[in-house]
Every structure is written in C-alpha cells, then in structure tokens.
Tab-separated table of C-alpha atoms in Angstrom:
chain	number	residue	atom	x	y	z
W	1	ARG	CA	-39.411	-21.405	171.488
W	2	ARG	CA	-39.509	-24.693	173.027
W	3	LEU	CA	-37.612	-26.213	170.097
W	4	GLU	CA	-34.777	-23.520	170.292
W	5	GLY	CA	-34.650	-24.187	174.017
W	6	GLY	CA	-33.880	-27.833	173.263
W	7	GLU	CA	-36.938	-29.280	174.839
W	8	TRP	CA	-38.555	-32.684	173.653
W	9	VAL	CA	-41.000	-31.627	170.924
W	10	VAL	CA	-42.368	-34.654	169.194
W	11	ASP	CA	-43.830	-34.974	165.743
W	12	LEU	CA	-46.876	-37.587	165.696
W	13	ARG	CA	-47.345	-37.810	162.240
W	14	ASN	CA	-45.956	-41.022	160.133
W	15	ARG	CA	-42.138	-41.003	158.935
W	16	LYS	CA	-43.332	-40.156	155.091
W	17	ALA	CA	-45.350	-36.809	156.629
W	18	TYR	CA	-42.109	-36.113	158.652
W	19	ALA	CA	-39.863	-36.534	155.857
W	20	ALA	CA	-41.578	-34.275	153.512
W	21	SER	CA	-41.512	-31.640	155.887
W	22	HIS	CA	-41.125	-30.853	159.567
W	23	LEU	CA	-39.892	-28.129	162.010
W	24	ALA	CA	-36.281	-27.912	162.504
W	25	GLY	CA	-35.470	-29.672	165.924
W	26	ILE	CA	-38.387	-31.615	166.362
W	27	VAL	CA	-38.255	-35.520	167.096
W	28	SER	CA	-39.929	-37.929	165.012
W	29	LEU	CA	-42.089	-40.534	166.882
W	30	GLY	CA	-45.027	-41.328	164.868
W	31	LEU	CA	-48.391	-42.742	166.378
W	32	ASP	CA	-48.057	-45.457	163.761
W	33	GLY	CA	-45.439	-47.187	165.894
W	34	PRO	CA	-44.449	-47.674	169.578
W	35	MET	CA	-44.082	-43.970	170.168
W	36	ALA	CA	-44.549	-43.966	174.032
W	37	THR	CA	-42.100	-47.001	174.612
W	38	TRP	CA	-39.399	-45.224	172.613
W	39	LEU	CA	-39.896	-41.867	174.370
W	40	GLY	CA	-39.888	-43.489	177.457
W	41	TRP	CA	-36.665	-45.100	176.995
W	42	MET	CA	-35.024	-41.759	175.567
W	43	ILE	CA	-35.993	-38.988	177.786
W	44	ASP	CA	-34.631	-37.918	180.961
W	45	ARG	CA	-37.241	-38.618	183.730
W	46	GLY	CA	-39.480	-35.420	184.330
W	47	ALA	CA	-38.071	-33.668	180.937
W	48	PRO	CA	-40.617	-31.312	179.761
W	49	VAL	CA	-42.422	-33.102	176.577
W	50	THR	CA	-44.527	-31.193	173.953
W	51	LEU	CA	-46.787	-33.058	171.511
W	52	VAL	CA	-47.374	-31.963	167.792
W	53	GLY	CA	-49.870	-33.720	165.713
W	54	GLU	CA	-52.021	-33.051	162.766
W	55	THR	CA	-55.421	-33.264	164.682
W	56	ARG	CA	-56.525	-33.109	168.201
W	57	ASP	CA	-57.501	-36.914	168.116
W	58	GLN	CA	-53.902	-37.506	167.302
W	59	VAL	CA	-52.437	-35.512	170.261
W	60	ALA	CA	-55.161	-36.934	172.543
W	61	ALA	CA	-54.265	-40.673	171.563
W	62	ALA	CA	-50.721	-39.856	172.190
W	63	GLN	CA	-51.588	-38.270	175.659
W	64	ARG	CA	-53.583	-41.653	176.716
W	65	GLU	CA	-50.216	-43.757	175.503
W	66	LEU	CA	-47.663	-41.547	177.485
W	67	ALA	CA	-49.944	-41.782	180.717
W	68	ARG	CA	-49.738	-45.397	180.793
W	69	ILE	CA	-45.801	-44.923	181.061
W	70	GLY	CA	-46.209	-42.318	183.856
W	71	ILE	CA	-45.709	-39.220	181.438
W	72	ASP	CA	-48.859	-37.334	182.204
W	73	ALA	CA	-47.437	-33.772	182.579
W	74	LEU	CA	-47.033	-32.051	179.152
W	75	ALA	CA	-45.374	-28.953	178.700
W	76	GLY	CA	-47.728	-28.381	175.790
W	77	ALA	CA	-49.373	-29.429	172.625
W	78	ALA	CA	-49.883	-27.955	169.041
W	79	ILE	CA	-51.839	-29.078	166.291
W	80	GLY	CA	-51.419	-28.304	162.577
W	81	GLN	CA	-49.151	-28.842	159.525
W	82	PRO	CA	-45.507	-27.461	159.834
W	83	ALA	CA	-45.973	-24.692	157.309
W	84	GLU	CA	-48.783	-23.484	159.661
W	85	LEU	CA	-46.806	-24.069	162.943
W	86	ALA	CA	-43.589	-22.530	161.777
W	87	THR	CA	-42.953	-18.796	163.015
W	88	ASP	CA	-40.255	-18.562	160.199
W	89	PRO	CA	-40.268	-20.582	157.134
W	90	GLY	CA	-36.413	-20.844	157.452
W	91	ARG	CA	-37.325	-23.178	160.224
W	92	LEU	CA	-38.683	-25.959	157.985
W	93	ARG	CA	-36.805	-28.840	156.812
W	94	GLY	CA	-36.959	-31.935	155.144
W	95	THR	CA	-35.246	-35.528	155.539
W	96	ARG	CA	-34.360	-37.799	152.728
W	97	LEU	CA	-35.921	-41.347	152.550
W	98	ALA	CA	-33.930	-43.881	150.669
W	99	GLY	CA	-33.796	-47.770	150.170
W	100	PHE	CA	-31.118	-50.350	150.630
W	101	VAL	CA	-30.556	-50.292	146.842
W	102	ASP	CA	-29.911	-46.503	147.012
W	103	LEU	CA	-27.641	-47.370	150.019
W	104	ALA	CA	-25.897	-50.015	147.992
W	105	ALA	CA	-25.304	-47.359	145.203
W	106	SER	CA	-24.025	-44.483	147.593
W	107	LEU	CA	-21.323	-47.022	148.835
W	108	ARG	CA	-20.052	-47.495	145.618
W	109	ASP	CA	-20.371	-43.982	144.301
W	110	ARG	CA	-20.224	-41.146	147.068
W	111	THR	CA	-20.715	-38.534	144.707
W	112	GLY	CA	-24.259	-39.377	143.457
W	113	GLU	CA	-27.459	-37.945	144.472
W	114	PRO	CA	-28.740	-38.470	147.437
W	115	PRO	CA	-25.319	-37.683	149.207
W	116	GLY	CA	-23.131	-40.816	149.523
W	117	ALA	CA	-22.783	-42.622	152.813
W	118	ASP	CA	-19.618	-41.397	155.072
W	119	VAL	CA	-21.287	-43.422	158.033
W	120	VAL	CA	-23.842	-45.945	157.997
W	121	LEU	CA	-25.493	-46.266	161.317
W	122	ASP	CA	-27.502	-48.958	162.742
W	123	VAL	CA	-29.960	-48.399	165.460
W	124	ARG	CA	-31.411	-51.494	165.952
W	125	THR	CA	-31.052	-53.636	169.290
W	126	HIS	CA	-27.798	-55.375	170.117
W	127	ASN	CA	-29.348	-58.902	169.216
W	128	GLU	CA	-30.356	-57.901	165.941
W	129	PHE	CA	-27.080	-56.415	165.316
W	130	ARG	CA	-25.277	-59.633	166.065
W	131	THR	CA	-27.492	-61.512	163.812
W	132	SER	CA	-26.628	-59.460	160.871
W	133	HIS	CA	-25.457	-56.101	159.897
W	134	VAL	CA	-23.910	-53.769	157.384
W	135	ARG	CA	-20.179	-54.470	156.986
W	136	GLY	CA	-18.469	-51.440	158.762
W	137	ALA	CA	-21.695	-50.040	160.191
W	138	VAL	CA	-21.388	-48.084	163.424
W	139	HIS	CA	-23.914	-49.601	165.781
W	140	ILE	CA	-25.682	-47.280	168.706
W	141	PRO	CA	-29.197	-48.529	169.628
W	142	LEU	CA	-31.642	-45.990	169.293
W	143	TYR	CA	-32.470	-45.847	172.942
W	144	GLU	CA	-28.800	-45.145	173.627
W	145	LEU	CA	-28.214	-42.943	170.747
W	146	LYS	CA	-29.009	-39.300	172.457
W	147	ASP	CA	-26.084	-39.774	175.011
W	148	ARG	CA	-23.727	-41.268	172.261
W	149	LEU	CA	-24.170	-38.876	169.367
W	150	GLY	CA	-20.457	-37.611	169.794
W	151	GLU	CA	-19.305	-41.255	169.113
W	152	ILE	CA	-20.618	-40.994	165.055
W	153	PRO	CA	-17.813	-39.828	162.724
W	154	ASP	CA	-18.253	-36.870	160.773
W	155	GLY	CA	-19.891	-36.642	157.386
W	156	VAL	CA	-23.492	-37.699	155.952
W	157	VAL	CA	-24.817	-40.375	157.960
W	158	TRP	CA	-27.235	-43.014	156.296
W	159	VAL	CA	-29.108	-44.425	159.345
W	160	HIS	CA	-31.233	-47.714	159.052
W	161	CYS	CA	-33.067	-49.882	161.692
W	162	GLY	CA	-35.325	-53.098	160.745
W	163	SER	CA	-37.796	-51.170	158.500
W	164	GLY	CA	-37.546	-47.431	159.017
W	165	TYR	CA	-39.675	-46.391	162.164
W	166	ARG	CA	-36.440	-46.261	164.422
W	167	ALA	CA	-34.248	-44.950	161.840
W	168	THR	CA	-36.362	-41.928	161.305
W	169	ALA	CA	-36.440	-41.385	165.291
W	170	ALA	CA	-32.655	-41.505	165.163
W	171	ALA	CA	-32.273	-39.151	161.805
W	172	SER	CA	-34.412	-36.581	163.829
W	173	LEU	CA	-32.073	-36.608	166.830
W	174	LEU	CA	-28.941	-36.483	164.639
W	175	GLU	CA	-30.653	-33.346	162.822
W	176	ARG	CA	-31.460	-31.920	165.908
W	177	ALA	CA	-27.971	-32.024	166.935
W	178	GLY	CA	-27.000	-30.434	163.537
W	179	ARG	CA	-25.902	-33.457	161.656
W	180	SER	CA	-27.081	-34.292	158.012
W	181	ALA	CA	-28.985	-37.603	157.858
W	182	VAL	CA	-30.625	-39.928	155.116
W	183	VAL	CA	-33.278	-42.423	156.244
W	184	VAL	CA	-33.249	-45.938	154.819
W	185	ASP	CA	-36.807	-46.643	155.096
W	186	ASP	CA	-36.808	-50.172	154.058
W	187	HIS	CA	-36.848	-53.815	155.635
W	188	PHE	CA	-33.465	-54.865	156.722
W	189	ASP	CA	-34.179	-58.343	155.276
W	190	ASN	CA	-33.769	-56.613	151.746
W	191	ALA	CA	-30.158	-55.352	152.152
W	192	GLY	CA	-28.265	-58.319	150.838
W	193	GLY	CA	-30.265	-58.511	148.093
W	194	ALA	CA	-29.711	-55.163	147.227
W	195	GLY	CA	-26.089	-55.298	147.212
W	196	VAL	CA	-25.099	-53.869	150.626
W	197	PRO	CA	-22.423	-55.999	152.214
W	198	VAL	CA	-23.827	-57.728	155.180
W	199	THR	CA	-22.151	-59.930	157.955
W	200	ASP	CA	-22.644	-61.607	160.993
W	201	ASP	CA	-18.997	-61.301	162.179
C-alpha cells in the first residue's frame, strides 16, 4: 500500500540482490554503501520512510544510520525476500545489470540484448562529470534526479556512476517513475578501454 501511495520504501539489500528481484516502486539504497547519506539528500524533510531488509539486524542497522542524520520516525519496516513480501506476484520486478563493454556494444547496435541505449545517464557529481564523461551523456547527479526526471529523453536509459551503487539507486527512481533502465554495474575507469566514447569536453 505504501509503495502504491508513492511513499519512500527503501530496499536495503545489495544491488545484485535488488536487480535479481524487487518490489515495484521500491528504491534501492543498500547498506553496503552510504545509504543514509543518499536518502538524506533525496527525500523531502519529514517524508515517511519504510525500510525493507532481509533480516532484523539489517533493518536495525539502517535505523541507527538514519537516526544519525535526524530520520528517526519511520513509517514502517518489513523483513523478508521480495517474493515473500509481494501481495501480488505481478508486483515483482527485475533490473538488468551490464558493464561498459555492454554499453559500448549497445551504442553500436541498438537491436541487441540487453536493449540498446537510447539515453546514457550519468548520475555522478558535477566534479566527476567535468573530469571525464561519456560523450553525449545526460548528466543529472543522483541527489538532483528525483526533481529532474522529466528532463530525461524517452527510451531505454542506461545509467552509470563511478562503480554501480548510485546507478542502481537512480535506476530504481527511474523505474518508480515508469521508465525502463539498465544499470552499468562497472567502474567508470573501465569505460574508455571498453570502447565507450569518453571525453572531458
């Protein structure tokens, strides 16, 4: 019900577990990264938050992290795997993970599998983008994405960051908004060597 109401429901599992199966509309912010930092940047002050984890310990650890940044009144919590928590199997989703080699191939041939990249979205910081980026990429830092989703052109979005954590969070926001996304789960340092056109222009 909270997912359907558009509330912030956060999946605390790592990105590979999220990609394999998750509840439609859930936001991926795994405990294996700076979950509280990113959530604190993205949500509106006072917005209700529900945590979903594999174990009680995972949820408790997330609560402690969030309390440190002033988020201490949770709307709720749930423990279990997506298939156990879904009231309707039709609410289960999966997200494709790929590497920069796959992105390079998709830019050459948009008819392959996974689906070709209509849009490359870079969700790194402004400084990271200025240093080097994929030629033609749309740049929206993760902490601005929620309010700028309407700026992303139509089509399949291949989203990347520096290593995959932020890209997975961004893909979950895109999917929450009804968009199709592929996560580049790879280090950006590998992009040029993989054949992706990279520039500092």
